[in-house]
Amino acid sequence: MQPVDLIINADYVLTMDQGLSVIQQGAIAIKDKKVVAVSEFDEIAKNYSAAKMINGQGKVAFPGLVNTHTHAAMVYFRGLADDLPLKVWLEEHIWPAEGRWLSPEFVGDAVELACLEMIKSGITTYADMYFFSDSGARATKKIGMRAVIGAGIVDFPTMTGKNADDYLANAERLIMEWKDDELITPSIADHSAYACSPETLKKSKERAEKHGVPLQIHLSETGWEVGEILSRYGKRPVAHLDALGFLSENLIAAHCVWLEPGEIEMLAKRKTAVSHCIESNLKLASGIAPVPQMLRAGVCLSFGTDGAASNNDLNILSEMSTAAKVHKAMAGDPTALSAKQAVLMATRWGAEALGLGRITGSIEEGKAADIVIADLNRPHLIPLYDIYSHMVYSMNSSDIATVLVNGEVLLEDRKLIAADEADILARAVEWGRKIREANTRT
Ligand SMILES: [Zn+2]
């Protein structure tokens, strides 16, 4: 009998390994933060003994979900301005609110609320692009989630810098501080090809290569963006970035809604990862990304929630459900995006998109124990014929019972273990009160 730290058993263990094995009456043995074995329960019980057991009877265990694009701190602007055209929403509501409120304290408090929301919906890893990213990294580390934290780069002045060189210096400070952390991966996050000059994009790419960190960008989100880049540079956004040498397998490109067939081929060829943010694109009426075409071309696809001000929640289960249905309707083909493909996008492909494919995204020997356990004993999940179908079409975040990141139990029976949940909520209420009062005064 080999001693391990923890054994989890479950009616179903969805591994998301290369063979997409689903183990009924399965179990996972965990030692030193890693999965040491995943097999049938009888097999694990014969070979391993653990001080702690998590009983997943009536439950399913699956790899922690990966959110490959968000602006976590924007949870404090959730519902502040809705049902408006993108330009009015951004320029008259979001940017003024950010200008007035953003500070290291605001971002730290808001990111704790975002992490709480994400953990409670089964997300264990997320990729962020925002300002005061060091505060975001600290808050995420305090809660214990895994994240790629991007320092935001633009060409215009904001509260954290005057120009691109200032933001790049911020990014390098973030990289120096976090480059060896086991949960936080620092990253350089250029806002877009319209907010960053070719020179800024080239410098960002150079620094990302020098430090070996991922790059992030918003790409071809709206028809306006395509027209703007065409008129400035004579090329569509994907071709423009490719001409600058910006596209690579180290890049996470969010949205990619407005693509022509040649651009899809280019993204596949360069192995650029695409974060599909369907609910944000629907709510802002930006359009619908050509996901079935990208799948056929072999583009690395994953899901992002985008910020809570344009979604309005941080929930990958609902992104899966919405995407699987919308693409069927758009294509006139119910096979356009299958439940299994949606779960792959939310787990293994998401981890690969962030350059974390060797660490997380599936339940396999040697990988970090980033595991979610959801209750199946619910009216909307009975009977069960196909676990992938239930995850995509029937499960919701209130079914998530227990969440582990890096072998640590962060959520147990829906209660946050890692931090004081009541305190996180109280701080959010207080910030909300201040923002609401300031809005009524102006
Ligand atoms: Zn975004």
Coordinates of C-alpha atoms in Angstrom, one line a residue, residues 4-370:
V4 CA -0.9 9.3 -0.6
D5 CA -2.4 12.6 0.8
L6 CA -5.9 12.3 -0.6
I7 CA -8.2 9.9 -2.4
I8 CA -11.3 11.1 -4.2
N9 CA -13.9 8.6 -5.4
A10 CA -16.8 9.4 -7.8
D11 CA -19.5 7.7 -9.8
Y12 CA -17.9 9.1 -12.9
V13 CA -14.3 10.3 -13.4
L14 CA -14.1 12.3 -16.6
T15 CA -10.4 12.3 -17.3
M16 CA -10.3 14.3 -20.6
D17 CA -7.1 12.4 -21.4
Q18 CA -6.1 11.7 -25.0
G19 CA -8.4 8.7 -25.1
L20 CA -11.2 10.7 -23.4
S21 CA -11.6 7.9 -20.8
V22 CA -14.6 8.1 -18.5
I23 CA -14.2 5.8 -15.5
Q24 CA -17.3 4.6 -13.7
Q25 CA -17.0 4.0 -10.0
G26 CA -13.6 5.7 -10.4
A27 CA -11.1 7.2 -8.0
I28 CA -8.1 9.6 -8.0
A29 CA -5.1 9.3 -5.7
I30 CA -3.3 12.6 -5.0
K31 CA 0.1 13.1 -3.5
D32 CA 2.3 16.3 -3.2
K33 CA -0.3 18.3 -5.2
K34 CA -0.3 15.9 -8.1
V35 CA -2.4 13.1 -9.4
V36 CA -0.5 9.9 -8.9
A37 CA -3.1 7.5 -10.1
V38 CA -6.6 7.5 -11.7
S39 CA -8.5 4.3 -12.1
E40 CA -11.4 2.2 -10.9
F41 CA -12.1 2.6 -7.2
D42 CA -11.3 -1.0 -6.4
E43 CA -7.9 -0.7 -8.0
I44 CA -7.0 2.5 -6.2
A45 CA -8.3 1.1 -2.8
K46 CA -6.0 -2.0 -3.3
N47 CA -2.9 0.0 -4.0
Y48 CA -3.1 3.3 -2.1
S49 CA -4.0 4.5 1.5
A50 CA -4.8 8.1 2.4
A51 CA -5.4 10.1 5.5
K52 CA -8.2 12.0 3.8
M53 CA -10.9 10.8 1.6
I54 CA -13.5 12.8 -0.4
N55 CA -16.6 10.8 -0.9
G56 CA -18.0 11.5 -4.4
Q57 CA -20.9 9.1 -4.3
G58 CA -23.6 10.4 -6.6
K59 CA -21.1 12.8 -8.0
V60 CA -18.9 13.3 -11.1
A61 CA -15.2 14.4 -11.0
F62 CA -13.8 16.4 -13.9
P63 CA -10.8 18.5 -14.7
G64 CA -11.0 22.1 -13.4
L65 CA -12.5 24.4 -16.1
V66 CA -10.3 26.9 -17.9
N67 CA -11.4 30.5 -18.6
T68 CA -9.0 31.7 -21.3
H69 CA -10.2 35.4 -21.4
T70 CA -11.5 37.7 -18.7
H71 CA -10.9 41.0 -17.0
A72 CA -11.6 39.7 -13.5
A73 CA -11.7 43.0 -11.6
M74 CA -14.6 44.2 -13.8
V75 CA -17.0 42.2 -11.6
Y76 CA -17.4 45.4 -9.6
F77 CA -18.9 47.0 -12.8
R78 CA -21.3 44.1 -13.4
G79 CA -24.7 45.5 -14.5
L80 CA -23.5 49.1 -14.3
A81 CA -24.5 49.7 -17.9
D82 CA -26.3 47.3 -20.1
D83 CA -28.2 47.2 -23.4
L84 CA -26.1 49.9 -25.0
P85 CA -24.1 50.1 -28.3
L86 CA -20.5 49.0 -27.7
K87 CA -19.1 52.5 -28.3
V88 CA -21.5 54.2 -25.9
W89 CA -21.1 51.4 -23.3
L90 CA -17.3 51.6 -23.4
E91 CA -16.7 55.3 -23.9
E92 CA -19.5 56.8 -21.8
H93 CA -19.8 54.2 -19.0
I94 CA -16.9 51.7 -18.6
W95 CA -13.9 53.9 -19.3
P96 CA -15.1 56.8 -17.0
A97 CA -15.9 54.3 -14.3
E98 CA -12.4 52.8 -14.6
G99 CA -10.8 56.2 -14.6
R100 CA -12.6 57.1 -11.4
W101 CA -12.3 53.9 -9.4
L102 CA -9.4 51.8 -10.4
S103 CA -6.7 51.4 -7.7
P104 CA -4.6 48.6 -6.4
E105 CA -7.1 48.1 -3.5
F106 CA -10.1 48.1 -5.9
V107 CA -8.5 45.5 -8.2
G108 CA -7.4 43.3 -5.3
D109 CA -10.9 43.3 -3.7
A110 CA -12.7 42.8 -7.0
V111 CA -10.4 39.9 -8.1
E112 CA -11.2 38.1 -4.8
L113 CA -14.9 38.3 -5.7
A114 CA -14.2 37.2 -9.2
C115 CA -12.2 34.2 -8.0
L116 CA -15.0 33.2 -5.6
E117 CA -17.5 33.3 -8.4
M118 CA -15.2 31.3 -10.8
I119 CA -14.4 28.6 -8.2
K120 CA -18.1 28.2 -7.4
S121 CA -18.8 27.6 -11.1
G122 CA -16.0 25.0 -11.4
I123 CA -13.2 27.2 -12.9
T124 CA -9.7 26.5 -11.6
T125 CA -7.6 28.4 -14.1
Y126 CA -8.2 31.8 -15.8
A127 CA -6.4 34.2 -18.0
D128 CA -6.7 37.9 -17.2
M129 CA -5.8 41.1 -18.9
Y130 CA -6.2 44.3 -16.9
F131 CA -4.4 47.1 -15.0
F132 CA -2.8 46.9 -11.5
S133 CA -2.1 43.3 -12.4
D134 CA 0.2 42.8 -9.4
S135 CA -2.9 43.3 -7.1
G136 CA -4.8 40.8 -9.3
A137 CA -2.0 38.3 -9.0
R138 CA -1.8 38.7 -5.2
A139 CA -5.5 38.3 -4.7
T140 CA -5.6 35.2 -7.0
K141 CA -2.6 33.7 -5.1
K142 CA -4.3 34.4 -1.7
I143 CA -7.4 32.5 -2.8
G144 CA -5.2 29.7 -4.4
M145 CA -6.4 29.7 -8.0
R146 CA -4.2 29.2 -11.0
A147 CA -4.0 32.1 -13.5
V148 CA -2.2 33.7 -16.4
I149 CA -2.1 37.3 -15.3
G150 CA -1.6 39.8 -18.1
A151 CA -0.3 43.3 -17.6
G152 CA -2.4 45.5 -19.9
I153 CA -0.6 47.4 -22.7
V154 CA -2.2 50.4 -24.6
D155 CA -0.7 53.5 -26.3
F156 CA -2.7 56.1 -24.4
P157 CA -2.4 57.4 -20.8
T158 CA -4.4 55.7 -18.0
M159 CA -4.0 55.6 -14.2
T160 CA -1.1 53.1 -14.4
G161 CA 1.1 54.8 -17.1
K162 CA 1.6 57.5 -19.7
N163 CA 2.6 55.5 -22.7
A164 CA 3.4 52.0 -24.0
D165 CA 6.9 52.1 -22.5
D166 CA 5.4 52.7 -19.0
Y167 CA 3.0 49.7 -19.4
L168 CA 5.8 47.5 -20.8
A169 CA 7.9 48.4 -17.7
N170 CA 4.9 47.5 -15.5
A171 CA 4.7 44.2 -17.4
E172 CA 8.4 43.5 -16.8
R173 CA 8.1 44.2 -13.1
L174 CA 5.2 41.7 -12.9
I175 CA 7.2 39.1 -14.8
M176 CA 10.2 39.5 -12.5
E177 CA 8.0 39.1 -9.4
W178 CA 5.9 36.2 -10.5
K179 CA 8.0 34.2 -13.1
D180 CA 8.8 31.3 -10.7
D181 CA 5.4 31.1 -9.0
E182 CA 3.7 27.7 -9.3
L183 CA 0.1 29.1 -9.6
I184 CA 0.6 32.5 -11.3
T185 CA 2.0 32.8 -14.8
P186 CA 2.8 36.5 -15.7
S187 CA 1.9 37.6 -19.2
I188 CA 1.9 40.6 -21.5
A189 CA -1.6 41.7 -22.7
D190 CA -1.8 44.1 -25.6
H191 CA -5.3 45.5 -25.7
S192 CA -5.7 45.3 -29.5
A193 CA -4.3 46.2 -32.8
Y194 CA -6.3 49.5 -32.7
A195 CA -5.1 50.5 -29.2
C196 CA -1.5 49.4 -29.7
S197 CA 0.8 50.7 -32.5
P198 CA 2.8 48.3 -34.7
E199 CA 5.9 49.4 -32.7
T200 CA 4.2 48.6 -29.4
L201 CA 3.1 45.2 -30.6
K202 CA 6.7 44.4 -31.8
K203 CA 8.2 45.5 -28.5
S204 CA 5.6 43.4 -26.6
K205 CA 6.4 40.3 -28.7
E206 CA 10.1 40.8 -28.1
R207 CA 9.7 41.1 -24.3
A208 CA 7.4 38.1 -24.2
E209 CA 10.0 36.0 -26.1
K210 CA 12.8 37.3 -23.9
H211 CA 11.0 36.2 -20.7
G212 CA 9.3 33.2 -22.1
V213 CA 5.8 34.4 -21.1
P214 CA 2.4 34.2 -23.0
L215 CA 1.0 37.1 -25.0
Q216 CA -2.6 38.1 -25.1
I217 CA -4.7 40.4 -27.4
H218 CA -8.3 41.1 -28.4
L219 CA -8.5 40.3 -32.1
S220 CA -11.2 40.9 -34.8
E221 CA -13.9 41.4 -32.2
T222 CA -16.1 43.8 -34.2
G223 CA -16.7 44.8 -37.8
W224 CA -15.6 48.3 -36.8
E225 CA -12.1 47.0 -35.8
V226 CA -11.7 45.2 -39.1
G227 CA -12.5 48.5 -41.0
E228 CA -10.3 50.6 -38.8
I229 CA -7.2 48.3 -39.2
L230 CA -7.9 48.0 -42.9
S231 CA -7.9 51.8 -43.3
R232 CA -4.9 52.3 -41.1
Y233 CA -2.6 49.6 -42.4
G234 CA -4.2 48.2 -45.6
K235 CA -4.6 44.8 -44.1
R236 CA -7.3 42.9 -42.1
P237 CA -6.3 42.4 -38.4
V238 CA -5.0 38.8 -38.6
A239 CA -2.8 39.6 -41.7
H240 CA -1.7 42.8 -39.9
L241 CA -0.5 40.9 -36.8
D242 CA 1.1 38.2 -38.9
A243 CA 3.1 40.8 -40.9
L244 CA 4.4 42.1 -37.6
G245 CA 5.4 38.5 -36.5
F246 CA 2.9 38.7 -33.7
L247 CA 1.0 35.5 -34.3
S248 CA 2.5 32.4 -32.7
E249 CA 1.6 29.5 -30.4
N250 CA 2.5 31.7 -27.5
L251 CA -0.5 34.1 -28.3
I252 CA -4.0 33.9 -26.9
A253 CA -6.3 35.9 -29.2
A254 CA -9.7 36.7 -27.7
H255 CA -12.9 36.8 -29.8
C256 CA -11.8 36.3 -33.5
V257 CA -15.4 37.0 -34.6
W258 CA -14.7 38.6 -38.0
L259 CA -12.5 36.2 -39.9
E260 CA -12.3 35.3 -43.6
P261 CA -11.3 31.7 -44.6
G262 CA -7.6 32.8 -45.2
E263 CA -7.4 34.2 -41.7
I264 CA -8.7 31.0 -40.2
E265 CA -6.0 29.1 -42.1
M266 CA -3.4 31.6 -40.9
L267 CA -4.4 31.2 -37.2
A268 CA -4.3 27.4 -37.6
K269 CA -0.9 27.6 -39.3
R270 CA 0.6 29.8 -36.6
K271 CA -1.0 27.7 -33.9
T272 CA -2.4 30.8 -32.3
A273 CA -4.9 30.0 -29.5
V274 CA -8.4 31.5 -29.9
S275 CA -10.6 32.3 -26.9
H276 CA -14.2 32.1 -27.9
C277 CA -16.3 34.5 -25.8
I278 CA -19.8 33.8 -27.2
E279 CA -21.9 35.4 -24.4
S280 CA -20.0 38.7 -24.5
N281 CA -20.2 38.7 -28.3
L282 CA -23.9 38.1 -28.2
K283 CA -24.6 40.7 -25.5
L284 CA -22.6 43.4 -27.2
A285 CA -24.0 42.4 -30.6
S286 CA -20.4 42.0 -31.9
G287 CA -21.3 38.9 -34.1
I288 CA -20.7 35.2 -33.9
A289 CA -17.3 33.7 -34.4
P290 CA -16.9 31.0 -37.1
V291 CA -16.3 28.2 -34.6
P292 CA -17.2 25.1 -36.7
Q293 CA -14.9 26.4 -39.5
M294 CA -12.1 27.0 -37.0
L295 CA -12.6 23.5 -35.6
R296 CA -12.3 22.0 -39.1
A297 CA -9.1 24.0 -39.7
G298 CA -7.5 22.7 -36.5
V299 CA -7.4 26.1 -34.6
C300 CA -6.7 25.7 -30.9
L301 CA -10.1 26.8 -29.5
S302 CA -11.2 27.4 -25.9
F303 CA -13.8 29.4 -24.0
G304 CA -13.5 32.9 -22.3
T305 CA -16.1 34.7 -20.3
D306 CA -14.7 38.2 -21.0
G307 CA -15.3 40.7 -18.3
A308 CA -18.4 40.6 -16.1
A309 CA -19.5 44.0 -17.4
S310 CA -20.2 42.5 -20.8
N311 CA -21.4 39.0 -20.0
N312 CA -22.5 39.4 -17.0
D313 CA -21.1 36.4 -15.2
L314 CA -17.9 34.3 -15.1
N315 CA -19.3 30.9 -15.9
I316 CA -17.8 28.5 -18.4
L317 CA -20.6 25.9 -18.0
S318 CA -23.0 28.5 -19.4
E319 CA -20.5 29.5 -22.2
M320 CA -20.4 25.8 -23.2
S321 CA -24.1 25.5 -23.3
T322 CA -24.7 28.7 -25.2
A323 CA -21.9 28.0 -27.7
A324 CA -23.0 24.5 -28.4
K325 CA -26.6 25.7 -29.2
V326 CA -25.8 28.9 -31.1
H327 CA -23.4 27.2 -33.5
K328 CA -25.9 24.5 -34.3
A329 CA -28.5 27.1 -35.1
M330 CA -26.1 29.2 -37.1
A331 CA -24.9 26.2 -39.1
G332 CA -28.3 24.6 -39.5
D333 CA -26.5 21.5 -38.3
P334 CA -26.9 19.9 -34.8
T335 CA -23.5 18.3 -35.1
A336 CA -21.7 21.7 -35.6
L337 CA -20.3 21.8 -32.0
S338 CA -20.8 18.6 -30.0
A339 CA -21.0 18.3 -26.2
K340 CA -17.7 16.4 -26.2
Q341 CA -15.9 19.1 -28.2
A342 CA -17.3 21.8 -25.9
V343 CA -16.0 20.0 -22.8
L344 CA -12.6 19.6 -24.5
M345 CA -12.5 23.4 -25.3
A346 CA -13.3 24.1 -21.6
T347 CA -10.6 21.8 -20.2
R348 CA -7.6 20.3 -22.0
W349 CA -7.7 22.7 -25.0
G350 CA -8.1 25.6 -22.6
A351 CA -5.0 24.6 -20.7
E352 CA -3.0 24.1 -23.9
A353 CA -4.1 27.5 -25.1
L354 CA -2.5 29.1 -22.0
G355 CA 0.7 27.0 -22.4
L356 CA -0.3 25.0 -19.3
G357 CA -1.1 21.8 -21.1
R358 CA 1.5 19.8 -19.2
I359 CA 0.2 21.0 -15.8
T360 CA -3.6 21.1 -16.0
G361 CA -6.6 20.5 -18.2
S362 CA -7.0 16.7 -17.6
I363 CA -7.0 14.3 -14.8
E364 CA -3.9 12.2 -15.5
E365 CA -0.9 10.9 -13.6
G366 CA 1.7 13.6 -13.1
K367 CA -0.6 16.5 -13.7
A368 CA -1.6 19.0 -10.9
A369 CA -4.7 18.0 -9.0
D370 CA -7.0 20.7 -10.4

